[in-house]
Structure formats: structure tokens, C-alpha cells
Amino acid sequence: MYISKIFVTVDCVVLQTDGTDFQLLLIQRKNEPYKDYWALPGGFVDENEDLEAAAARELYEETTVKATDLLQIGAFGKPFRDPRSHVVSVAYYTLLKEKVQAKANDDAKEVGWFSIKELPLLAFDHQEIIECALNKFLND
């Protein structure tokens, strides 16, 4: 019997706007790998869990932000994108209709809203995921 050693995660690109600029919601990681780095909210998909439901769950668990309108950006699965093992992430995007307060929770040490023009150094391949989302949803 074949047992896969590939894991599936979800990541969320969450934006809000003040009318002149877009802010991206990021978490500061509490744990390794990339401890203290900023990252997209996300995490591992549970067994028998729908991908979009996993994205909404992880977003809420880490930031207390509820999002119902999540659009799939794509899948990111280059080997070694996560030092723990071979991990494929399915990324989601949402633009919040109103400003919300986010609160660090679960394995997020801090949360913050960052201008998409001035992002910090990011964990994993999250810069690539963000660029893909911005190209797909903001440049139309």
C-alpha cells in the first residue's frame, strides 16, 4: 500500500483598502520553521476537510478574522518550499468589504496590516503567492 508523504496546507491573502492603498493581513510566526518571520495566515488541512473550509478555519484561528468570500488563487508545491517536508499549499484570496480588527491567536505571535507596497521579509514562498494573487485580482 502506498502512503503519500506529501502534506496539504492552505494560505490566505487577505486585503482591505482605505480607498488609496491596499493593506495585507500577515501573522508573525510563533513557531519554527521561520519563527518570528511574517507570513500569510494558514496551516495544515485536516483529514476529510474541504480546502476552502480549511482556509476559513485557519484564518479565523490565527487572526480572529472571518471571511466568507474566499477565491482560490492556485496551488504552490515546489519541493523544499517548506523545510519540514514536501508541502503543497492551496492559496486563497479575499478583499474584505470593511476594515476589521485582527487579533493574534493560536500559533500567531502577532498580527499586522501591511501596505502591499511595503511588505516585510516573508516566510516560505509567501511573497510569490502574494504576487500571484495581486496579479490575478488587482491588475484586471
mmCIF file of N, CA and C in Angstrom:
data_model
loop_
_atom_site.group_PDB
_atom_site.id
_atom_site.type_symbol
_atom_site.label_atom_id
_atom_site.label_comp_id
_atom_site.label_asym_id
_atom_site.label_seq_id
_atom_site.Cartn_x
_atom_site.Cartn_y
_atom_site.Cartn_z
ATOM 1 N N MET A 1 0.836 -1.180 0.000
ATOM 2 C CA MET A 1 0.000 0.000 0.000
ATOM 3 C C MET A 1 0.881 1.245 0.000
ATOM 4 N N TYR A 2 0.554 2.191 -0.866
ATOM 5 C CA TYR A 2 1.306 3.438 -0.986
ATOM 6 C C TYR A 2 0.737 4.480 -0.018
ATOM 7 N N ILE A 3 1.609 5.087 0.768
ATOM 8 C CA ILE A 3 1.205 6.172 1.660
ATOM 9 C C ILE A 3 2.005 7.408 1.271
ATOM 10 N N SER A 4 1.294 8.467 0.904
ATOM 11 C CA SER A 4 1.943 9.699 0.470
ATOM 12 C C SER A 4 2.628 10.398 1.632
ATOM 13 N N LYS A 5 3.757 10.998 1.348
ATOM 14 C CA LYS A 5 4.465 11.807 2.337
ATOM 15 C C LYS A 5 4.324 13.288 2.005
ATOM 16 N N ILE A 6 3.336 13.601 1.170
ATOM 17 C CA ILE A 6 3.084 14.989 0.785
ATOM 18 C C ILE A 6 1.916 15.511 1.621
ATOM 19 N N PHE A 7 2.097 16.692 2.190
ATOM 20 C CA PHE A 7 1.073 17.303 3.031
ATOM 21 C C PHE A 7 0.417 18.472 2.307
ATOM 22 N N VAL A 8 -0.803 18.798 2.704
ATOM 23 C CA VAL A 8 -1.541 19.900 2.084
ATOM 24 C C VAL A 8 -1.815 20.972 3.132
ATOM 25 N N THR A 9 -1.513 22.208 2.758
ATOM 26 C CA THR A 9 -1.814 23.356 3.604
ATOM 27 C C THR A 9 -2.650 24.349 2.806
ATOM 28 N N VAL A 10 -3.143 25.351 3.500
ATOM 29 C CA VAL A 10 -3.840 26.472 2.866
ATOM 30 C C VAL A 10 -3.189 27.756 3.364
ATOM 31 N N ASP A 11 -3.182 28.773 2.518
ATOM 32 C CA ASP A 11 -2.695 30.098 2.883
ATOM 33 C C ASP A 11 -3.716 31.121 2.413
ATOM 34 N N CYS A 12 -3.846 32.222 3.162
ATOM 35 C CA CYS A 12 -4.865 33.232 2.865
ATOM 36 C C CYS A 12 -4.236 34.592 2.603
ATOM 37 N N VAL A 13 -4.512 35.144 1.434
ATOM 38 C CA VAL A 13 -4.142 36.513 1.090
ATOM 39 C C VAL A 13 -5.375 37.359 1.369
ATOM 40 N N VAL A 14 -5.332 38.112 2.476
ATOM 41 C CA VAL A 14 -6.480 38.895 2.928
ATOM 42 C C VAL A 14 -6.126 40.371 2.817
ATOM 43 N N LEU A 15 -6.917 41.089 2.026
ATOM 44 C CA LEU A 15 -6.677 42.515 1.822
ATOM 45 C C LEU A 15 -7.839 43.345 2.344
ATOM 46 N N GLN A 16 -7.517 44.575 2.740
ATOM 47 C CA GLN A 16 -8.531 45.593 2.983
ATOM 48 C C GLN A 16 -7.984 46.882 2.372
ATOM 49 N N THR A 17 -8.858 47.841 2.121
ATOM 50 C CA THR A 17 -8.418 49.083 1.495
ATOM 51 C C THR A 17 -8.971 50.283 2.238
ATOM 52 N N ASP A 18 -8.212 51.365 2.171
ATOM 53 C CA ASP A 18 -8.691 52.637 2.720
ATOM 54 C C ASP A 18 -9.092 53.575 1.587
ATOM 55 N N GLY A 19 -9.173 53.036 0.383
ATOM 56 C CA GLY A 19 -9.531 53.829 -0.785
ATOM 57 C C GLY A 19 -8.338 54.302 -1.585
ATOM 58 N N THR A 20 -7.159 54.372 -0.951
ATOM 59 C CA THR A 20 -5.957 54.804 -1.669
ATOM 60 C C THR A 20 -4.901 53.720 -1.743
ATOM 61 N N ASP A 21 -4.927 52.792 -0.797
ATOM 62 C CA ASP A 21 -3.910 51.748 -0.735
ATOM 63 C C ASP A 21 -4.560 50.458 -0.245
ATOM 64 N N PHE A 22 -3.895 49.351 -0.535
ATOM 65 C CA PHE A 22 -4.353 48.053 -0.038
ATOM 66 C C PHE A 22 -3.428 47.611 1.086
ATOM 67 N N GLN A 23 -4.019 47.089 2.156
ATOM 68 C CA GLN A 23 -3.244 46.518 3.256
ATOM 69 C C GLN A 23 -3.455 45.010 3.261
ATOM 70 N N LEU A 24 -2.365 44.302 3.534
ATOM 71 C CA LEU A 24 -2.342 42.845 3.568
ATOM 72 C C LEU A 24 -2.226 42.389 5.013
ATOM 73 N N LEU A 25 -3.042 41.421 5.384
ATOM 74 C CA LEU A 25 -3.003 40.851 6.728
ATOM 75 C C LEU A 25 -1.922 39.777 6.810
ATOM 76 N N LEU A 26 -1.002 39.942 7.753
ATOM 77 C CA LEU A 26 0.066 38.970 7.968
ATOM 78 C C LEU A 26 0.114 38.590 9.442
ATOM 79 N N ILE A 27 0.634 37.406 9.686
ATOM 80 C CA ILE A 27 0.884 36.967 11.063
ATOM 81 C C ILE A 27 2.385 36.846 11.268
ATOM 82 N N GLN A 28 2.815 37.064 12.498
ATOM 83 C CA GLN A 28 4.200 36.773 12.849
ATOM 84 C C GLN A 28 4.210 35.387 13.474
ATOM 85 N N ARG A 29 5.020 34.499 12.920
ATOM 86 C CA ARG A 29 5.016 33.104 13.339
ATOM 87 C C ARG A 29 5.588 32.933 14.737
ATOM 88 N N LYS A 30 4.893 32.136 15.538
ATOM 89 C CA LYS A 30 5.305 31.856 16.916
ATOM 90 C C LYS A 30 6.286 30.687 16.966
ATOM 91 N N ASN A 31 6.224 29.815 15.954
ATOM 92 C CA ASN A 31 6.995 28.565 15.981
ATOM 93 C C ASN A 31 7.881 28.416 14.748
ATOM 94 N N GLU A 32 8.846 27.511 14.878
ATOM 95 C CA GLU A 32 9.686 27.124 13.729
ATOM 96 C C GLU A 32 8.847 26.288 12.774
ATOM 97 N N PRO A 33 9.152 26.226 11.506
ATOM 98 C CA PRO A 33 10.220 26.974 10.848
ATOM 99 C C PRO A 33 9.819 28.441 10.653
ATOM 100 N N TYR A 34 10.800 29.257 10.421
ATOM 101 C CA TYR A 34 10.591 30.693 10.199
ATOM 102 C C TYR A 34 9.997 31.399 11.411
ATOM 103 N N LYS A 35 10.366 30.956 12.598
ATOM 104 C CA LYS A 35 9.897 31.615 13.819
ATOM 105 C C LYS A 35 10.216 33.112 13.747
ATOM 106 N N ASP A 36 9.252 33.946 14.123
ATOM 107 C CA ASP A 36 9.334 35.413 14.143
ATOM 108 C C ASP A 36 9.254 36.058 12.759
ATOM 109 N N TYR A 37 9.238 35.285 11.699
ATOM 110 C CA TYR A 37 9.028 35.849 10.361
ATOM 111 C C TYR A 37 7.541 36.153 10.179
ATOM 112 N N TRP A 38 7.266 37.079 9.285
ATOM 113 C CA TRP A 38 5.880 37.363 8.906
ATOM 114 C C TRP A 38 5.462 36.389 7.816
ATOM 115 N N ALA A 39 4.186 36.015 7.841
ATOM 116 C CA ALA A 39 3.676 35.005 6.907
ATOM 117 C C ALA A 39 2.188 35.233 6.670
ATOM 118 N N LEU A 40 1.696 34.610 5.633
ATOM 119 C CA LEU A 40 0.258 34.596 5.404
ATOM 120 C C LEU A 40 -0.406 33.717 6.458
ATOM 121 N N PRO A 41 -1.611 34.069 6.887
ATOM 122 C CA PRO A 41 -2.341 33.161 7.770
ATOM 123 C C PRO A 41 -2.629 31.854 7.025
ATOM 124 N N GLY A 42 -2.478 30.751 7.702
ATOM 125 C CA GLY A 42 -2.743 29.465 7.055
ATOM 126 C C GLY A 42 -2.248 28.324 7.904
ATOM 127 N N GLY A 43 -2.399 27.125 7.351
ATOM 128 C CA GLY A 43 -1.952 25.950 8.077
ATOM 129 C C GLY A 43 -2.393 24.672 7.403
ATOM 130 N N PHE A 44 -2.215 23.580 8.104
ATOM 131 C CA PHE A 44 -2.481 22.263 7.540
ATOM 132 C C PHE A 44 -3.982 21.984 7.432
ATOM 133 N N VAL A 45 -4.343 21.312 6.346
ATOM 134 C CA VAL A 45 -5.717 20.871 6.117
ATOM 135 C C VAL A 45 -5.942 19.608 6.942
ATOM 136 N N ASP A 46 -7.050 19.572 7.667
ATOM 137 C CA ASP A 46 -7.389 18.387 8.450
ATOM 138 C C ASP A 46 -7.933 17.286 7.544
ATOM 139 N N GLU A 47 -7.813 16.052 7.993
ATOM 140 C CA GLU A 47 -8.357 14.926 7.242
ATOM 141 C C GLU A 47 -9.861 15.118 7.050
ATOM 142 N N ASN A 48 -10.342 14.852 5.850
ATOM 143 C CA ASN A 48 -11.755 14.984 5.473
ATOM 144 C C ASN A 48 -12.272 16.421 5.546
ATOM 145 N N GLU A 49 -11.379 17.413 5.435
ATOM 146 C CA GLU A 49 -11.783 18.815 5.477
ATOM 147 C C GLU A 49 -11.724 19.415 4.082
ATOM 148 N N ASP A 50 -12.737 20.176 3.728
ATOM 149 C CA ASP A 50 -12.769 20.906 2.469
ATOM 150 C C ASP A 50 -11.676 21.984 2.477
ATOM 151 N N LEU A 51 -11.046 22.215 1.336
ATOM 152 C CA LEU A 51 -9.946 23.173 1.268
ATOM 153 C C LEU A 51 -10.375 24.587 1.649
ATOM 154 N N GLU A 52 -11.484 25.057 1.091
ATOM 155 C CA GLU A 52 -11.939 26.410 1.402
ATOM 156 C C GLU A 52 -12.332 26.530 2.877
ATOM 157 N N ALA A 53 -12.942 25.487 3.419
ATOM 158 C CA ALA A 53 -13.290 25.479 4.838
ATOM 159 C C ALA A 53 -12.021 25.525 5.691
ATOM 160 N N ALA A 54 -10.980 24.826 5.269
ATOM 161 C CA ALA A 54 -9.709 24.843 5.994
ATOM 162 C C ALA A 54 -9.106 26.244 5.976
ATOM 163 N N ALA A 55 -9.185 26.922 4.826
ATOM 164 C CA ALA A 55 -8.655 28.282 4.721
ATOM 165 C C ALA A 55 -9.403 29.222 5.668
ATOM 166 N N ALA A 56 -10.721 29.148 5.680
ATOM 167 C CA ALA A 56 -11.524 29.997 6.563
ATOM 168 C C ALA A 56 -11.228 29.676 8.032
ATOM 169 N N ARG A 57 -11.093 28.390 8.350
ATOM 170 C CA ARG A 57 -10.795 27.979 9.728
ATOM 171 C C ARG A 57 -9.444 28.501 10.181
ATOM 172 N N GLU A 58 -8.408 28.273 9.365
ATOM 173 C CA GLU A 58 -7.058 28.703 9.731
ATOM 174 C C GLU A 58 -6.988 30.227 9.868
ATOM 175 N N LEU A 59 -7.638 30.945 8.964
ATOM 176 C CA LEU A 59 -7.660 32.409 9.041
ATOM 177 C C LEU A 59 -8.267 32.852 10.367
ATOM 178 N N TYR A 60 -9.383 32.262 10.727
ATOM 179 C CA TYR A 60 -10.049 32.634 11.978
ATOM 180 C C TYR A 60 -9.227 32.224 13.197
ATOM 181 N N GLU A 61 -8.675 31.004 13.174
ATOM 182 C CA GLU A 61 -7.892 30.524 14.320
ATOM 183 C C GLU A 61 -6.680 31.413 14.598
ATOM 184 N N GLU A 62 -6.038 31.918 13.557
ATOM 185 C CA GLU A 62 -4.807 32.686 13.743
ATOM 186 C C GLU A 62 -5.034 34.184 13.899
ATOM 187 N N THR A 63 -6.151 34.712 13.370
ATOM 188 C CA THR A 63 -6.332 36.170 13.340
ATOM 189 C C THR A 63 -7.676 36.647 13.885
ATOM 190 N N THR A 64 -8.610 35.757 14.160
ATOM 191 C CA THR A 64 -9.997 36.046 14.553
ATOM 192 C C THR A 64 -10.778 36.771 13.454
ATOM 193 N N VAL A 65 -10.253 36.787 12.233
ATOM 194 C CA VAL A 65 -10.951 37.411 11.100
ATOM 195 C C VAL A 65 -11.809 36.348 10.417
ATOM 196 N N LYS A 66 -13.067 36.679 10.201
ATOM 197 C CA LYS A 66 -13.979 35.773 9.499
ATOM 198 C C LYS A 66 -14.089 36.225 8.051
ATOM 199 N N ALA A 67 -13.883 35.302 7.125
ATOM 200 C CA ALA A 67 -14.025 35.596 5.703
ATOM 201 C C ALA A 67 -14.910 34.530 5.077
ATOM 202 N N THR A 68 -15.879 34.974 4.317
ATOM 203 C CA THR A 68 -16.795 34.027 3.676
ATOM 204 C C THR A 68 -16.592 33.970 2.174
ATOM 205 N N ASP A 69 -15.938 34.973 1.611
ATOM 206 C CA ASP A 69 -15.786 35.082 0.160
ATOM 207 C C ASP A 69 -14.342 34.799 -0.243
ATOM 208 N N LEU A 70 -13.924 33.537 -0.134
ATOM 209 C CA LEU A 70 -12.553 33.159 -0.453
ATOM 210 C C LEU A 70 -12.475 32.608 -1.874
ATOM 211 N N LEU A 71 -11.569 33.171 -2.661
ATOM 212 C CA LEU A 71 -11.373 32.739 -4.049
ATOM 213 C C LEU A 71 -10.027 32.042 -4.163
ATOM 214 N N GLN A 72 -10.003 30.885 -4.806
ATOM 215 C CA GLN A 72 -8.762 30.129 -4.916
ATOM 216 C C GLN A 72 -7.805 30.812 -5.897
ATOM 217 N N ILE A 73 -6.581 31.016 -5.444
ATOM 218 C CA ILE A 73 -5.533 31.620 -6.270
ATOM 219 C C ILE A 73 -4.856 30.552 -7.109
ATOM 220 N N GLY A 74 -4.496 29.453 -6.451
ATOM 221 C CA GLY A 74 -3.780 28.388 -7.125
ATOM 222 C C GLY A 74 -3.067 27.520 -6.110
ATOM 223 N N ALA A 75 -2.300 26.572 -6.615
ATOM 224 C CA ALA A 75 -1.549 25.647 -5.763
ATOM 225 C C ALA A 75 -0.063 25.926 -5.918
ATOM 226 N N PHE A 76 0.658 25.823 -4.812
ATOM 227 C CA PHE A 76 2.092 26.080 -4.786
ATOM 228 C C PHE A 76 2.756 24.872 -4.150
ATOM 229 N N GLY A 77 3.589 24.177 -4.928
ATOM 230 C CA GLY A 77 4.096 22.907 -4.432
ATOM 231 C C GLY A 77 5.529 22.596 -4.787
ATOM 232 N N LYS A 78 6.351 23.637 -4.981
ATOM 233 C CA LYS A 78 7.757 23.347 -5.273
ATOM 234 C C LYS A 78 8.363 22.558 -4.117
ATOM 235 N N PRO A 79 9.104 21.497 -4.431
ATOM 236 C CA PRO A 79 9.786 20.770 -3.352
ATOM 237 C C PRO A 79 10.670 21.734 -2.555
ATOM 238 N N PHE A 80 10.736 21.540 -1.273
ATOM 239 C CA PHE A 80 11.571 22.305 -0.339
ATOM 240 C C PHE A 80 11.036 23.708 -0.050
ATOM 241 N N ARG A 81 9.802 24.028 -0.468
ATOM 242 C CA ARG A 81 9.220 25.332 -0.114
ATOM 243 C C ARG A 81 8.975 25.406 1.389
ATOM 244 N N ASP A 82 8.846 24.231 2.016
ATOM 245 C CA ASP A 82 8.686 24.134 3.468
ATOM 246 C C ASP A 82 9.762 23.178 3.959
ATOM 247 N N PRO A 83 10.625 23.625 4.871
ATOM 248 C CA PRO A 83 11.721 22.753 5.310
ATOM 249 C C PRO A 83 11.278 21.517 6.095
ATOM 250 N N ARG A 84 10.024 21.456 6.527
ATOM 251 C CA ARG A 84 9.572 20.313 7.328
ATOM 252 C C ARG A 84 9.353 19.062 6.486
ATOM 253 N N SER A 85 8.830 19.240 5.283
ATOM 254 C CA SER A 85 8.548 18.109 4.396
ATOM 255 C C SER A 85 8.024 18.657 3.073
ATOM 256 N N HIS A 86 7.627 17.759 2.181
ATOM 257 C CA HIS A 86 7.044 18.195 0.909
ATOM 258 C C HIS A 86 5.609 18.641 1.192
ATOM 259 N N VAL A 87 5.355 19.929 1.030
ATOM 260 C CA VAL A 87 4.062 20.520 1.358
ATOM 261 C C VAL A 87 3.525 21.276 0.151
ATOM 262 N N VAL A 88 2.296 20.974 -0.206
ATOM 263 C CA VAL A 88 1.595 21.708 -1.267
ATOM 264 C C VAL A 88 0.595 22.623 -0.586
ATOM 265 N N SER A 89 0.660 23.909 -0.938
ATOM 266 C CA SER A 89 -0.289 24.862 -0.365
ATOM 267 C C SER A 89 -1.278 25.307 -1.427
ATOM 268 N N VAL A 90 -2.546 25.304 -1.061
ATOM 269 C CA VAL A 90 -3.594 25.855 -1.906
ATOM 270 C C VAL A 90 -3.919 27.221 -1.312
ATOM 271 N N ALA A 91 -3.712 28.269 -2.116
ATOM 272 C CA ALA A 91 -3.843 29.630 -1.608
ATOM 273 C C ALA A 91 -5.190 30.230 -1.994
ATOM 274 N N TYR A 92 -5.690 31.071 -1.088
ATOM 275 C CA TYR A 92 -6.980 31.737 -1.269
ATOM 276 C C TYR A 92 -6.822 33.239 -1.095
ATOM 277 N N TYR A 93 -7.747 33.977 -1.703
ATOM 278 C CA TYR A 93 -7.735 35.435 -1.700
ATOM 279 C C TYR A 93 -9.096 35.960 -1.269
ATOM 280 N N THR A 94 -9.089 37.045 -0.511
ATOM 281 C CA THR A 94 -10.327 37.769 -0.246
ATOM 282 C C THR A 94 -10.004 39.240 -0.027
ATOM 283 N N LEU A 95 -10.919 40.096 -0.462
ATOM 284 C CA LEU A 95 -10.857 41.526 -0.202
ATOM 285 C C LEU A 95 -12.001 41.833 0.750
ATOM 286 N N LEU A 96 -11.667 42.222 1.973
ATOM 287 C CA LEU A 96 -12.692 42.493 2.973
ATOM 288 C C LEU A 96 -13.460 43.758 2.601
ATOM 289 N N LYS A 97 -14.760 43.739 2.800
ATOM 290 C CA LYS A 97 -15.626 44.857 2.426
ATOM 291 C C LYS A 97 -15.528 46.018 3.417
ATOM 292 N N GLU A 98 -15.105 45.732 4.632
ATOM 293 C CA GLU A 98 -14.940 46.789 5.634
ATOM 294 C C GLU A 98 -13.713 46.496 6.468
ATOM 295 N N LYS A 99 -13.175 47.546 7.095
ATOM 296 C CA LYS A 99 -11.982 47.354 7.941
ATOM 297 C C LYS A 99 -12.336 46.490 9.143
ATOM 298 N N VAL A 100 -11.448 45.578 9.471
ATOM 299 C CA VAL A 100 -11.661 44.707 10.620
ATOM 300 C C VAL A 100 -10.433 44.747 11.525
ATOM 301 N N GLN A 101 -10.666 44.452 12.783
ATOM 302 C CA GLN A 101 -9.578 44.306 13.740
ATOM 303 C C GLN A 101 -9.172 42.838 13.756
ATOM 304 N N ALA A 102 -7.896 42.617 13.640
ATOM 305 C CA ALA A 102 -7.377 41.254 13.731
ATOM 306 C C ALA A 102 -6.675 41.102 15.074
ATOM 307 N N LYS A 103 -6.694 39.888 15.598
ATOM 308 C CA LYS A 103 -6.070 39.622 16.892
ATOM 309 C C LYS A 103 -5.261 38.333 16.783
ATOM 310 N N ALA A 104 -4.016 38.374 17.223
ATOM 311 C CA ALA A 104 -3.162 37.181 17.165
ATOM 312 C C ALA A 104 -3.730 36.090 18.054
ATOM 313 N N ASN A 105 -3.754 34.875 17.509
ATOM 314 C CA ASN A 105 -4.318 33.748 18.225
ATOM 315 C C ASN A 105 -3.604 32.484 17.744
ATOM 316 N N ASP A 106 -3.805 31.379 18.402
ATOM 317 C CA ASP A 106 -3.273 30.077 18.002
ATOM 318 C C ASP A 106 -1.749 30.150 17.868
ATOM 319 N N ASP A 107 -1.192 29.854 16.688
ATOM 320 C CA ASP A 107 0.259 29.883 16.538
ATOM 321 C C ASP A 107 0.766 31.177 15.914
ATOM 322 N N ALA A 108 -0.024 32.245 15.997
ATOM 323 C CA ALA A 108 0.414 33.573 15.565
ATOM 324 C C ALA A 108 0.882 34.356 16.787
ATOM 325 N N LYS A 109 2.101 34.867 16.726
ATOM 326 C CA LYS A 109 2.655 35.666 17.818
ATOM 327 C C LYS A 109 2.085 37.083 17.775
ATOM 328 N N GLU A 110 1.960 37.637 16.575
ATOM 329 C CA GLU A 110 1.412 38.968 16.334
ATOM 330 C C GLU A 110 0.648 38.937 15.018
ATOM 331 N N VAL A 111 -0.207 39.924 14.815
ATOM 332 C CA VAL A 111 -0.820 40.140 13.509
ATOM 333 C C VAL A 111 -0.591 41.592 13.123
ATOM 334 N N GLY A 112 -0.606 41.842 11.832
ATOM 335 C CA GLY A 112 -0.430 43.213 11.382
ATOM 336 C C GLY A 112 -0.956 43.403 9.984
ATOM 337 N N TRP A 113 -1.355 44.646 9.707
ATOM 338 C CA TRP A 113 -1.776 45.042 8.356
ATOM 339 C C TRP A 113 -0.618 45.808 7.740
ATOM 340 N N PHE A 114 -0.182 45.384 6.565
ATOM 341 C CA PHE A 114 0.961 45.987 5.885
ATOM 342 C C PHE A 114 0.539 46.493 4.507
ATOM 343 N N SER A 115 1.036 47.668 4.142
ATOM 344 C CA SER A 115 0.810 48.161 2.784
ATOM 345 C C SER A 115 1.403 47.157 1.803
ATOM 346 N N ILE A 116 0.675 46.868 0.723
ATOM 347 C CA ILE A 116 1.216 45.929 -0.264
ATOM 348 C C ILE A 116 2.462 46.502 -0.942
ATOM 349 N N LYS A 117 2.700 47.802 -0.765
ATOM 350 C CA LYS A 117 3.893 48.442 -1.336
ATOM 351 C C LYS A 117 5.104 48.323 -0.426
ATOM 352 N N GLU A 118 4.894 47.928 0.853
ATOM 353 C CA GLU A 118 5.991 47.843 1.819
ATOM 354 C C GLU A 118 5.841 46.610 2.701
ATOM 355 N N LEU A 119 6.088 45.457 2.112
ATOM 356 C CA LEU A 119 5.937 44.203 2.857
ATOM 357 C C LEU A 119 7.254 43.827 3.531
ATOM 358 N N PRO A 120 7.186 43.213 4.704
ATOM 359 C CA PRO A 120 8.405 42.729 5.362
ATOM 360 C C PRO A 120 8.934 41.479 4.663
ATOM 361 N N LEU A 121 10.083 41.009 5.106
ATOM 362 C CA LEU A 121 10.619 39.738 4.632
ATOM 363 C C LEU A 121 9.657 38.644 5.072
ATOM 364 N N LEU A 122 9.289 37.769 4.149
ATOM 365 C CA LEU A 122 8.242 36.785 4.413
ATOM 366 C C LEU A 122 8.777 35.356 4.477
ATOM 367 N N ALA A 123 8.062 34.520 5.213
ATOM 368 C CA ALA A 123 8.392 33.103 5.343
ATOM 369 C C ALA A 123 8.005 32.337 4.077
ATOM 370 N N PHE A 124 8.575 31.162 3.947
ATOM 371 C CA PHE A 124 8.237 30.211 2.876
ATOM 372 C C PHE A 124 8.311 30.910 1.506
ATOM 373 N N ASP A 125 7.357 30.614 0.628
ATOM 374 C CA ASP A 125 7.270 31.260 -0.687
ATOM 375 C C ASP A 125 6.091 32.239 -0.716
ATOM 376 N N HIS A 126 5.797 32.835 0.432
ATOM 377 C CA HIS A 126 4.610 33.672 0.543
ATOM 378 C C HIS A 126 4.673 34.930 -0.313
ATOM 379 N N GLN A 127 5.875 35.454 -0.578
ATOM 380 C CA GLN A 127 5.994 36.596 -1.492
ATOM 381 C C GLN A 127 5.472 36.207 -2.874
ATOM 382 N N GLU A 128 5.816 35.031 -3.347
ATOM 383 C CA GLU A 128 5.356 34.541 -4.653
ATOM 384 C C GLU A 128 3.829 34.378 -4.663
ATOM 385 N N ILE A 129 3.266 33.854 -3.592
ATOM 386 C CA ILE A 129 1.814 33.675 -3.506
ATOM 387 C C ILE A 129 1.113 35.032 -3.543
ATOM 388 N N ILE A 130 1.648 35.995 -2.799
ATOM 389 C CA ILE A 130 1.053 37.341 -2.767
ATOM 390 C C ILE A 130 1.110 37.978 -4.151
ATOM 391 N N GLU A 131 2.255 37.891 -4.811
ATOM 392 C CA GLU A 131 2.395 38.479 -6.149
ATOM 393 C C GLU A 131 1.416 37.843 -7.121
ATOM 394 N N CYS A 132 1.241 36.543 -7.033
ATOM 395 C CA CYS A 132 0.287 35.843 -7.886
ATOM 396 C C CYS A 132 -1.123 36.362 -7.639
ATOM 397 N N ALA A 133 -1.497 36.513 -6.369
ATOM 398 C CA ALA A 133 -2.844 36.998 -6.016
ATOM 399 C C ALA A 133 -3.048 38.417 -6.516
ATOM 400 N N LEU A 134 -2.082 39.286 -6.302
ATOM 401 C CA LEU A 134 -2.219 40.678 -6.737
ATOM 402 C C LEU A 134 -2.338 40.768 -8.252
ATOM 403 N N ASN A 135 -1.550 39.989 -8.965
ATOM 404 C CA ASN A 135 -1.624 39.976 -10.428
ATOM 405 C C ASN A 135 -2.966 39.452 -10.909
ATOM 406 N N LYS A 136 -3.492 38.471 -10.216
ATOM 407 C CA LYS A 136 -4.740 37.831 -10.630
ATOM 408 C C LYS A 136 -5.976 38.683 -10.304
ATOM 409 N N PHE A 137 -5.969 39.354 -9.147
ATOM 410 C CA PHE A 137 -7.193 40.008 -8.682
ATOM 411 C C PHE A 137 -7.153 41.538 -8.698
ATOM 412 N N LEU A 138 -5.963 42.156 -8.660
ATOM 413 C CA LEU A 138 -5.913 43.618 -8.631
ATOM 414 C C LEU A 138 -5.501 44.243 -9.955
ATOM 415 N N ASN A 139 -4.922 43.473 -10.838
ATOM 416 C CA ASN A 139 -4.441 44.043 -12.097
ATOM 417 C C ASN A 139 -5.387 43.790 -13.263
ATOM 418 N N ASP A 140 -6.616 43.405 -12.959
ATOM 419 C CA ASP A 140 -7.584 43.156 -14.048
ATOM 420 C C ASP A 140 -8.196 44.452 -14.531
#
